[in-house]
mmCIF file of C-alpha atoms and ligand atoms in Angstrom:
data_model
loop_
_atom_site.group_PDB
_atom_site.id
_atom_site.type_symbol
_atom_site.label_atom_id
_atom_site.label_comp_id
_atom_site.label_asym_id
_atom_site.label_seq_id
_atom_site.Cartn_x
_atom_site.Cartn_y
_atom_site.Cartn_z
ATOM 1 C CA MET T 1 0.000 0.000 0.000
ATOM 2 C CA TYR T 2 1.146 3.532 -0.698
ATOM 3 C CA ALA T 3 1.800 5.929 2.159
ATOM 4 C CA ILE T 4 0.103 8.600 0.074
ATOM 5 C CA GLU T 5 -1.848 8.337 -3.131
ATOM 6 C CA LEU T 6 -3.297 11.333 -4.946
ATOM 7 C CA SER T 7 -5.532 10.830 -7.974
ATOM 8 C CA ASN T 8 -6.428 13.885 -10.012
ATOM 9 C CA LEU T 9 -6.476 15.886 -6.815
ATOM 10 C CA THR T 10 -8.094 19.270 -7.407
ATOM 11 C CA LYS T 11 -9.013 22.242 -5.252
ATOM 12 C CA VAL T 12 -10.944 25.218 -6.503
ATOM 13 C CA TYR T 13 -11.300 28.197 -4.174
ATOM 14 C CA ARG T 14 -14.467 30.132 -4.867
ATOM 15 C CA LYS T 15 -15.261 33.656 -3.862
ATOM 16 C CA THR T 16 -18.876 34.627 -4.335
ATOM 17 C CA ARG T 17 -20.022 38.185 -4.774
ATOM 18 C CA ARG T 18 -23.359 38.999 -3.201
ATOM 19 C CA ARG T 19 -25.752 41.889 -3.554
ATOM 20 C CA LEU T 20 -28.620 42.040 -1.077
ATOM 21 C CA PHE T 21 -27.943 38.452 -0.053
ATOM 22 C CA ARG T 22 -28.167 37.189 -3.609
ATOM 23 C CA VAL T 23 -25.161 35.665 -5.327
ATOM 24 C CA VAL T 24 -24.486 37.846 -8.337
ATOM 25 C CA GLY T 25 -21.161 36.451 -9.442
ATOM 26 C CA GLY T 26 -17.776 35.490 -8.219
ATOM 27 C CA THR T 27 -14.420 34.137 -9.108
ATOM 28 C CA ALA T 28 -12.879 30.710 -8.951
ATOM 29 C CA LEU T 29 -9.221 29.925 -8.536
ATOM 30 C CA THR T 30 -7.892 26.444 -9.212
ATOM 31 C CA ALA T 31 -5.135 26.145 -6.607
ATOM 32 C CA VAL T 32 -4.468 22.437 -7.176
ATOM 33 C CA ASP T 33 -5.181 21.104 -10.627
ATOM 34 C CA ARG T 34 -5.434 17.316 -11.132
ATOM 35 C CA ILE T 35 -2.329 16.225 -9.285
ATOM 36 C CA SER T 36 -1.669 12.484 -9.293
ATOM 37 C CA LEU T 37 1.123 11.156 -7.127
ATOM 38 C CA ARG T 38 2.115 7.945 -5.415
ATOM 39 C CA ILE T 39 4.456 7.975 -2.459
ATOM 40 C CA ALA T 40 5.780 4.742 -1.002
ATOM 41 C CA PRO T 41 6.359 4.281 2.732
ATOM 42 C CA GLY T 42 9.791 5.597 3.739
ATOM 43 C CA GLU T 43 10.188 8.079 0.890
ATOM 44 C CA PHE T 44 11.511 11.569 1.565
ATOM 45 C CA ILE T 45 9.854 13.965 -0.867
ATOM 46 C CA GLY T 46 10.711 17.587 -1.560
ATOM 47 C CA LEU T 47 7.547 19.358 -2.728
ATOM 48 C CA LEU T 48 8.713 22.478 -4.547
ATOM 49 C CA GLY T 49 7.130 25.286 -6.487
ATOM 50 C CA PRO T 50 7.004 29.080 -6.607
ATOM 51 C CA ASN T 51 4.810 31.041 -4.190
ATOM 52 C CA GLY T 52 1.157 30.369 -4.841
ATOM 53 C CA ALA T 53 1.874 27.118 -6.718
ATOM 54 C CA GLY T 54 -0.545 25.170 -4.532
ATOM 55 C CA LYS T 55 1.852 23.337 -2.193
ATOM 56 C CA SER T 56 0.152 24.299 1.059
ATOM 57 C CA THR T 57 -3.289 23.646 -0.386
ATOM 58 C CA ALA T 58 -2.166 20.164 -1.477
ATOM 59 C CA ILE T 59 -0.744 19.467 1.999
ATOM 60 C CA LYS T 60 -3.948 20.698 3.642
ATOM 61 C CA MET T 61 -5.907 18.171 1.570
ATOM 62 C CA MET T 62 -3.450 15.390 2.435
ATOM 63 C CA THR T 63 -3.829 16.172 6.137
ATOM 64 C CA GLY T 64 -7.629 16.447 6.044
ATOM 65 C CA ILE T 65 -7.823 20.179 6.809
ATOM 66 C CA LEU T 66 -9.369 20.844 3.388
ATOM 67 C CA HIS T 67 -11.713 18.733 1.322
ATOM 68 C CA PRO T 68 -10.825 18.262 -2.367
ATOM 69 C CA THR T 69 -13.121 19.799 -4.974
ATOM 70 C CA SER T 70 -12.566 16.655 -7.048
ATOM 71 C CA GLY T 71 -10.183 13.746 -7.216
ATOM 72 C CA SER T 72 -9.015 11.851 -4.185
ATOM 73 C CA VAL T 73 -6.401 11.582 -1.456
ATOM 74 C CA ARG T 74 -5.514 8.441 0.437
ATOM 75 C CA VAL T 75 -3.134 8.312 3.359
ATOM 76 C CA HIS T 76 -2.312 4.716 4.224
ATOM 77 C CA GLY T 77 -5.465 3.854 2.328
ATOM 78 C CA LEU T 78 -7.687 6.240 4.290
ATOM 79 C CA ASP T 79 -9.550 9.347 3.171
ATOM 80 C CA PRO T 80 -8.119 12.048 5.460
ATOM 81 C CA HIS T 81 -11.211 14.239 5.368
ATOM 82 C CA ARG T 82 -13.749 11.524 6.143
ATOM 83 C CA ARG T 83 -11.572 9.517 8.521
ATOM 84 C CA ARG T 84 -9.885 12.444 10.163
ATOM 85 C CA VAL T 85 -9.394 10.872 13.599
ATOM 86 C CA GLU T 86 -7.807 7.697 12.242
ATOM 87 C CA VAL T 87 -5.649 9.597 9.778
ATOM 88 C CA ALA T 88 -4.475 11.903 12.573
ATOM 89 C CA ARG T 89 -2.867 8.868 14.200
ATOM 90 C CA HIS T 90 -0.917 8.180 11.010
ATOM 91 C CA ILE T 91 0.386 11.671 10.413
ATOM 92 C CA GLY T 92 2.384 14.412 12.075
ATOM 93 C CA THR T 93 2.309 17.973 10.773
ATOM 94 C CA VAL T 94 4.579 20.956 11.196
ATOM 95 C CA PHE T 95 3.656 24.270 9.619
ATOM 96 C CA GLY T 96 6.540 26.724 9.849
ATOM 97 C CA GLN T 97 4.206 29.713 9.772
ATOM 98 C CA ARG T 98 2.042 28.797 12.739
ATOM 99 C CA THR T 99 2.450 26.851 15.923
ATOM 100 C CA GLN T 100 0.696 23.605 16.738
ATOM 101 C CA LEU T 101 1.666 24.042 20.363
ATOM 102 C CA TRP T 102 -0.040 26.141 22.990
ATOM 103 C CA TRP T 103 1.467 29.595 22.953
ATOM 104 C CA ASP T 104 1.223 30.248 26.701
ATOM 105 C CA LEU T 105 2.205 26.787 27.861
ATOM 106 C CA PRO T 106 5.649 25.264 28.252
ATOM 107 C CA LEU T 107 6.460 22.128 26.250
ATOM 108 C CA ARG T 108 5.983 20.077 29.417
ATOM 109 C CA ASP T 109 2.257 20.941 29.480
ATOM 110 C CA SER T 110 1.715 20.993 25.701
ATOM 111 C CA PHE T 111 3.140 17.498 25.438
ATOM 112 C CA ALA T 112 0.977 16.251 28.322
ATOM 113 C CA ILE T 113 -2.082 17.413 26.344
ATOM 114 C CA LEU T 114 -0.815 15.814 23.121
ATOM 115 C CA ARG T 115 -0.066 12.586 24.972
ATOM 116 C CA ALA T 116 -3.672 12.460 26.191
ATOM 117 C CA MET T 117 -5.090 13.451 22.785
ATOM 118 C CA TYR T 118 -3.228 10.684 21.002
ATOM 119 C CA ARG T 119 -3.650 8.216 23.888
ATOM 120 C CA VAL T 120 0.046 7.446 24.140
ATOM 121 C CA SER T 121 0.618 5.097 27.080
ATOM 122 C CA PRO T 122 2.889 6.387 29.894
ATOM 123 C CA ASP T 123 5.560 3.815 29.016
ATOM 124 C CA ASP T 124 5.569 4.650 25.314
ATOM 125 C CA TYR T 125 5.561 8.339 26.168
ATOM 126 C CA ARG T 126 8.687 7.987 28.298
ATOM 127 C CA VAL T 127 10.549 6.022 25.601
ATOM 128 C CA ARG T 128 9.614 8.486 22.843
ATOM 129 C CA LEU T 129 10.374 11.527 24.897
ATOM 130 C CA ASP T 130 13.812 10.140 25.783
ATOM 131 C CA GLU T 131 14.489 9.530 22.123
ATOM 132 C CA LEU T 132 13.277 12.995 21.077
ATOM 133 C CA GLU T 133 15.254 14.592 23.912
ATOM 134 C CA ALA T 134 18.423 12.847 22.757
ATOM 135 C CA ALA T 135 17.934 14.130 19.204
ATOM 136 C CA LEU T 136 16.489 17.585 19.834
ATOM 137 C CA GLN T 137 17.682 18.594 23.340
ATOM 138 C CA LEU T 138 14.469 20.021 24.672
ATOM 139 C CA SER T 139 15.209 19.882 28.393
ATOM 140 C CA SER T 140 16.934 23.270 28.649
ATOM 141 C CA PHE T 141 13.680 25.018 27.652
ATOM 142 C CA TRP T 142 11.197 22.414 28.807
ATOM 143 C CA ASP T 143 9.525 24.752 31.301
ATOM 144 C CA THR T 144 9.564 27.942 29.211
ATOM 145 C CA PRO T 145 6.297 29.102 27.632
ATOM 146 C CA VAL T 146 6.369 28.564 23.876
ATOM 147 C CA ARG T 147 5.940 32.305 23.245
ATOM 148 C CA GLN T 148 9.362 32.921 24.839
ATOM 149 C CA LEU T 149 11.277 30.318 22.823
ATOM 150 C CA SER T 150 13.646 31.226 20.006
ATOM 151 C CA LEU T 151 12.500 30.183 16.547
ATOM 152 C CA GLY T 152 14.983 27.292 16.532
ATOM 153 C CA GLN T 153 13.868 26.054 19.958
ATOM 154 C CA ARG T 154 10.244 26.349 18.963
ATOM 155 C CA MET T 155 10.839 24.328 15.796
ATOM 156 C CA ARG T 156 12.522 21.565 17.822
ATOM 157 C CA GLY T 157 9.481 21.603 20.089
ATOM 158 C CA GLU T 158 7.098 21.510 17.109
ATOM 159 C CA LEU T 159 8.912 18.525 15.618
ATOM 160 C CA ALA T 160 8.898 16.621 18.900
ATOM 161 C CA GLY T 161 5.212 17.429 19.438
ATOM 162 C CA ALA T 162 4.327 16.249 15.932
ATOM 163 C CA LEU T 163 6.137 12.952 16.501
ATOM 164 C CA LEU T 164 5.073 12.010 20.040
ATOM 165 C CA HIS T 165 2.536 9.524 18.689
ATOM 166 C CA ARG T 166 5.200 8.208 16.286
ATOM 167 C CA PRO T 167 3.270 8.737 13.049
ATOM 168 C CA PRO T 168 4.514 6.896 9.948
ATOM 169 C CA VAL T 169 3.985 10.018 7.806
ATOM 170 C CA LEU T 170 5.296 13.509 8.533
ATOM 171 C CA PHE T 171 4.241 16.664 6.658
ATOM 172 C CA LEU T 172 6.503 19.688 6.949
ATOM 173 C CA ASP T 173 5.414 22.964 5.359
ATOM 174 C CA GLU T 174 8.343 25.420 5.359
ATOM 175 C CA PRO T 175 9.802 24.110 8.635
ATOM 176 C CA THR T 176 13.169 25.856 8.310
ATOM 177 C CA ILE T 177 11.785 29.281 7.416
ATOM 178 C CA GLY T 178 13.596 31.947 9.434
ATOM 179 C CA LEU T 179 15.968 29.512 11.158
ATOM 180 C CA ASP T 180 19.654 30.333 11.429
ATOM 181 C CA VAL T 181 22.254 28.039 9.871
ATOM 182 C CA THR T 182 22.964 26.110 13.079
ATOM 183 C CA ALA T 183 19.295 25.462 13.757
ATOM 184 C CA LYS T 184 18.737 24.423 10.136
ATOM 185 C CA THR T 185 21.609 21.980 10.329
ATOM 186 C CA SER T 186 20.269 20.315 13.455
ATOM 187 C CA VAL T 187 16.712 20.107 12.073
ATOM 188 C CA ARG T 188 18.056 18.531 8.868
ATOM 189 C CA ALA T 189 20.157 15.993 10.754
ATOM 190 C CA PHE T 190 17.151 15.092 12.859
ATOM 191 C CA LEU T 191 14.894 14.584 9.833
ATOM 192 C CA ALA T 192 17.475 12.464 8.021
ATOM 193 C CA ALA T 193 17.864 10.222 11.077
ATOM 194 C CA LEU T 194 14.106 9.961 11.581
ATOM 195 C CA ASN T 195 13.593 8.863 7.990
ATOM 196 C CA LYS T 196 16.428 6.368 8.233
ATOM 197 C CA THR T 197 15.816 4.775 11.622
ATOM 198 C CA HIS T 198 12.013 4.775 11.699
ATOM 199 C CA GLY T 199 11.355 4.699 7.967
ATOM 200 C CA THR T 200 9.096 7.718 8.415
ATOM 201 C CA THR T 201 7.649 9.005 5.151
ATOM 202 C CA VAL T 202 8.387 12.733 4.920
ATOM 203 C CA ILE T 203 6.792 15.331 2.651
ATOM 204 C CA LEU T 204 8.692 18.597 2.878
ATOM 205 C CA THR T 205 8.036 21.977 1.296
ATOM 206 C CA THR T 206 10.829 24.512 1.542
ATOM 207 C CA HIS T 207 12.452 27.407 -0.249
ATOM 208 C CA ASP T 208 15.846 26.253 0.937
ATOM 209 C CA MET T 209 17.471 24.190 -1.798
ATOM 210 C CA SER T 210 20.162 22.958 0.601
ATOM 211 C CA ASP T 211 17.376 21.244 2.582
ATOM 212 C CA VAL T 212 16.304 19.518 -0.600
ATOM 213 C CA GLU T 213 19.791 18.650 -1.832
ATOM 214 C CA GLN T 214 20.651 17.064 1.485
ATOM 215 C CA LEU T 215 17.396 15.311 2.266
ATOM 216 C CA CYS T 216 15.227 14.558 -0.743
ATOM 217 C CA PRO T 217 16.047 11.797 -3.253
ATOM 218 C CA ARG T 218 12.765 12.628 -4.969
ATOM 219 C CA ILE T 219 11.548 16.076 -5.928
ATOM 220 C CA VAL T 220 8.057 16.959 -7.052
ATOM 221 C CA VAL T 221 7.731 20.423 -8.565
ATOM 222 C CA ILE T 222 4.310 21.957 -8.900
ATOM 223 C CA ASP T 223 3.437 25.144 -10.705
ATOM 224 C CA GLN T 224 0.002 26.685 -11.107
ATOM 225 C CA GLY T 225 -1.452 23.651 -9.379
ATOM 226 C CA GLN T 226 0.069 21.088 -11.734
ATOM 227 C CA THR T 227 2.977 18.693 -11.454
ATOM 228 C CA ILE T 228 5.726 19.855 -13.815
ATOM 229 C CA PHE T 229 8.455 17.542 -12.588
ATOM 230 C CA ASP T 230 8.757 14.335 -10.560
ATOM 231 C CA GLY T 231 12.173 12.761 -10.131
ATOM 232 C CA GLY T 232 15.673 13.189 -8.736
ATOM 233 C CA ALA T 233 17.691 16.404 -8.577
ATOM 234 C CA GLY T 234 20.091 15.113 -11.248
ATOM 235 C CA ASN T 235 17.284 14.543 -13.722
ATOM 236 C CA LEU T 236 15.835 17.941 -12.960
ATOM 237 C CA ALA T 237 19.174 19.559 -13.872
ATOM 238 C CA LEU T 238 19.211 17.554 -17.097
ATOM 239 C CA ARG T 239 15.674 18.586 -17.930
ATOM 240 C CA VAL T 240 16.327 22.254 -17.281
ATOM 241 C CA GLY T 241 19.523 22.004 -19.304
ATOM 242 C CA LEU T 242 21.850 24.154 -17.256
ATOM 243 C CA PRO T 243 25.442 23.543 -18.212
ATOM 244 C CA SER T 244 27.755 21.175 -16.463
ATOM 245 C CA MET T 245 31.372 22.280 -16.577
ATOM 246 C CA LEU T 246 34.654 20.424 -16.962
ATOM 247 C CA VAL T 247 37.720 22.363 -15.881
ATOM 248 C CA ALA T 248 41.113 21.089 -17.030
ATOM 249 C CA SER T 249 44.553 22.334 -16.102
ATOM 250 C CA TYR T 250 47.604 21.484 -18.238
ATOM 251 C CA ARG T 251 51.275 20.810 -17.878
ATOM 252 C CA HIS T 252 51.782 21.360 -21.616
ATOM 253 C CA ARG T 253 49.394 22.606 -24.244
ATOM 254 C CA SER T 254 49.611 21.619 -27.913
ATOM 255 C CA GLY T 255 46.387 22.840 -29.502
ATOM 256 C CA ALA T 256 42.875 24.243 -29.159
ATOM 257 C CA MET T 257 39.727 22.407 -28.103
ATOM 258 C CA ARG T 258 37.901 21.139 -31.170
ATOM 259 C CA PRO T 259 34.494 22.609 -31.908
ATOM 260 C CA GLY T 260 31.504 20.710 -30.582
ATOM 261 C CA ASP T 261 28.220 21.048 -28.748
ATOM 262 C CA TRP T 262 29.865 23.062 -25.972
ATOM 263 C CA THR T 263 31.349 26.434 -25.152
ATOM 264 C CA VAL T 264 35.031 26.846 -24.375
ATOM 265 C CA ASP T 265 36.756 29.319 -22.094
ATOM 266 C CA ASP T 266 40.455 28.922 -22.882
ATOM 267 C CA ALA T 267 42.866 30.676 -20.496
ATOM 268 C CA GLY T 268 45.993 28.793 -21.555
ATOM 269 C CA HIS T 269 46.903 26.834 -18.445
ATOM 270 C CA THR T 270 43.239 26.117 -17.652
ATOM 271 C CA VAL T 271 40.436 25.379 -20.064
ATOM 272 C CA LYS T 272 36.779 25.405 -19.026
ATOM 273 C CA VAL T 273 34.203 23.635 -21.155
ATOM 274 C CA SER T 274 30.496 24.096 -20.471
ATOM 275 C CA PHE T 275 28.071 21.577 -21.925
ATOM 276 C CA ASP T 276 24.629 20.103 -21.455
ATOM 277 C CA ARG T 277 24.806 16.597 -20.007
ATOM 278 C CA GLY T 278 21.447 15.835 -21.556
ATOM 279 C CA ARG T 279 23.059 16.079 -24.993
ATOM 280 C CA THR T 280 26.768 15.587 -24.547
ATOM 281 C CA SER T 281 28.616 12.979 -22.537
ATOM 282 C CA PRO T 282 31.337 14.187 -20.146
ATOM 283 C CA VAL T 283 33.519 11.388 -21.552
ATOM 284 C CA GLU T 284 33.428 13.028 -24.971
ATOM 285 C CA VAL T 285 34.370 16.410 -23.527
ATOM 286 C CA LEU T 286 37.205 14.914 -21.512
ATOM 287 C CA GLY T 287 38.436 13.144 -24.645
ATOM 288 C CA GLY T 288 38.608 16.484 -26.436
ATOM 289 C CA LEU T 289 40.472 18.061 -23.533
ATOM 290 C CA GLN T 290 43.025 15.236 -23.514
ATOM 291 C CA GLU T 291 43.779 15.726 -27.212
ATOM 292 C CA ILE T 292 45.094 19.245 -26.695
ATOM 293 C CA GLY T 293 47.822 18.669 -24.134
ATOM 294 C CA SER T 294 48.963 16.702 -21.150
ATOM 295 C CA LEU T 295 46.529 17.117 -18.283
ATOM 296 C CA GLU T 296 47.693 18.076 -14.846
ATOM 297 C CA ASP T 297 44.240 17.884 -13.280
ATOM 298 C CA PHE T 298 40.574 18.120 -14.117
ATOM 299 C CA SER T 299 37.301 18.506 -12.243
ATOM 300 C CA MET T 300 33.662 18.532 -13.103
ATOM 301 C CA THR T 301 30.999 20.778 -11.584
ATOM 302 C CA GLU T 302 27.267 20.299 -11.776
ATOM 303 C CA PRO T 303 24.832 23.217 -11.579
ATOM 304 C CA GLY T 304 23.515 23.700 -8.020
ATOM 305 C CA LEU T 305 19.857 22.993 -7.327
ATOM 306 C CA ASP T 306 19.356 26.684 -6.584
ATOM 307 C CA ALA T 307 20.369 27.624 -10.130
ATOM 308 C CA VAL T 308 18.290 24.817 -11.600
ATOM 309 C CA ILE T 309 15.151 25.800 -9.706
ATOM 310 C CA THR T 310 15.580 29.497 -10.465
ATOM 311 C CA ARG T 311 15.827 28.674 -14.149
ATOM 312 C CA LEU T 312 12.830 26.341 -13.977
ATOM 313 C CA TYR T 313 10.629 28.970 -12.285
ATOM 314 C CA ALA T 314 11.796 31.598 -14.749
ATOM 315 C CA GLY T 315 9.752 29.655 -17.228
ATOM 316 C CA ASP T 316 12.083 28.716 -20.035
ATOM 317 C CA ALA T 317 11.997 25.031 -19.131
ATOM 318 C CA ARG T 318 8.305 24.625 -18.364
ATOM 319 C CA ARG T 319 6.260 22.131 -20.254
HETATM 320 N N1 ADP S 1 -8.157 30.040 1.669
HETATM 321 C C1 ADP S 1 -7.947 30.478 0.431
HETATM 322 N N2 ADP S 1 -8.915 31.100 -0.267
HETATM 323 C C2 ADP S 1 -8.719 31.530 -1.522
HETATM 324 N N3 ADP S 1 -7.566 31.372 -2.203
HETATM 325 C C3 ADP S 1 -6.541 30.763 -1.566
HETATM 326 C C4 ADP S 1 -6.673 30.283 -0.225
HETATM 327 N N4 ADP S 1 -5.495 29.698 0.145
HETATM 328 C C5 ADP S 1 -4.676 29.827 -0.911
HETATM 329 N N5 ADP S 1 -5.288 30.450 -1.943
HETATM 330 C C6 ADP S 1 -4.715 30.700 -3.275
HETATM 331 O O1 ADP S 1 -4.429 29.444 -3.855
HETATM 332 C C7 ADP S 1 -3.194 29.470 -4.559
HETATM 333 C C8 ADP S 1 -2.259 28.430 -3.973
HETATM 334 O O2 ADP S 1 -1.908 28.823 -2.653
HETATM 335 P P1 ADP S 1 -0.996 27.926 -1.707
HETATM 336 O O3 ADP S 1 -1.523 26.540 -1.696
HETATM 337 O O4 ADP S 1 -0.895 28.625 -0.394
HETATM 338 O O5 ADP S 1 0.391 27.959 -2.493
HETATM 339 P P2 ADP S 1 1.890 27.718 -1.981
HETATM 340 O O6 ADP S 1 1.815 27.040 -0.641
HETATM 341 O O7 ADP S 1 2.499 26.872 -3.037
HETATM 342 O O8 ADP S 1 2.529 29.068 -1.895
HETATM 343 C C9 ADP S 1 -2.687 30.894 -4.439
HETATM 344 O O9 ADP S 1 -3.091 31.594 -5.598
HETATM 345 C C10 ADP S 1 -3.383 31.425 -3.219
HETATM 346 O O10 ADP S 1 -3.547 32.815 -3.285
HETATM 347 MG MG1 MG S 2 2.638 27.540 1.211
#
């Protein structure tokens, strides 16, 4: 069974205009437009897309907060809107923009409430809390009201709170927004370990491409409510067609790089060749570089995910 299965998932937001209590018109906005997606248990998915693409709306339907206009969502085989209580036991959610904890309460009290809500037995609670404490170090701010926590502390608290009932699926909507580098690093390490040791399925939206590069073997890009890419970061770079680059340095040079499906930046001792890996093999480029002298060293650079995504959103690679 899939952890998550979306079939033609669609959400239309409607705004009606009324005059004297009568509907006289309105507008409709299709925020999610026939998305189909299958996610196996244990996958770590980066859900990407420009602002307004429909990511949060899709996550709200997967978590049962919103009902689809058409199409369907299944989480471990269950309809999250109709079987909200059961699905809640299968999922944890963290929304970077708003807290799931109680603002005026310390974690100690928030977690006691969550423990009761999810009916976690005292023994299980102790084991899980120990594990979460070891990974997230909550004890130093255990008795501080959430409103007084730093953003990084709060996020550690949110993650622990979302995982107390040990859900097999975790949804994270912009969890690293506003965190400093140190906090981001510890959140990332925690998520990687969670996915690895417990096989937790994770669906992550973020604007931070380092999060995605380090965590997500599979990337789903949505734009204007539709899936425009589903695959690995390497394939995305190929699709977008940003150049890879081979840089060679020489002991001796004897000629110039032959013409080909590439661009050459020849500075004598070093030669840089940019090419599209979707069309040209690095082996062919290296062959050309070897013909023109005796190599001292060479290296290959791939375009960063940041550059790839920027180019994709800019529109020249959309299909
Ligand atoms: N409650 C709502 N009512 C009407 N329109 C909404 C609502 N929530 C989001 N939208 C619109 O739906 C589109 C998708 O929004 P959202 O799912 O928040 O995108 P993302 O999370 O990718 O930035 C946007 O055009 C947004 O303005
Ligand atoms: Mg959003």
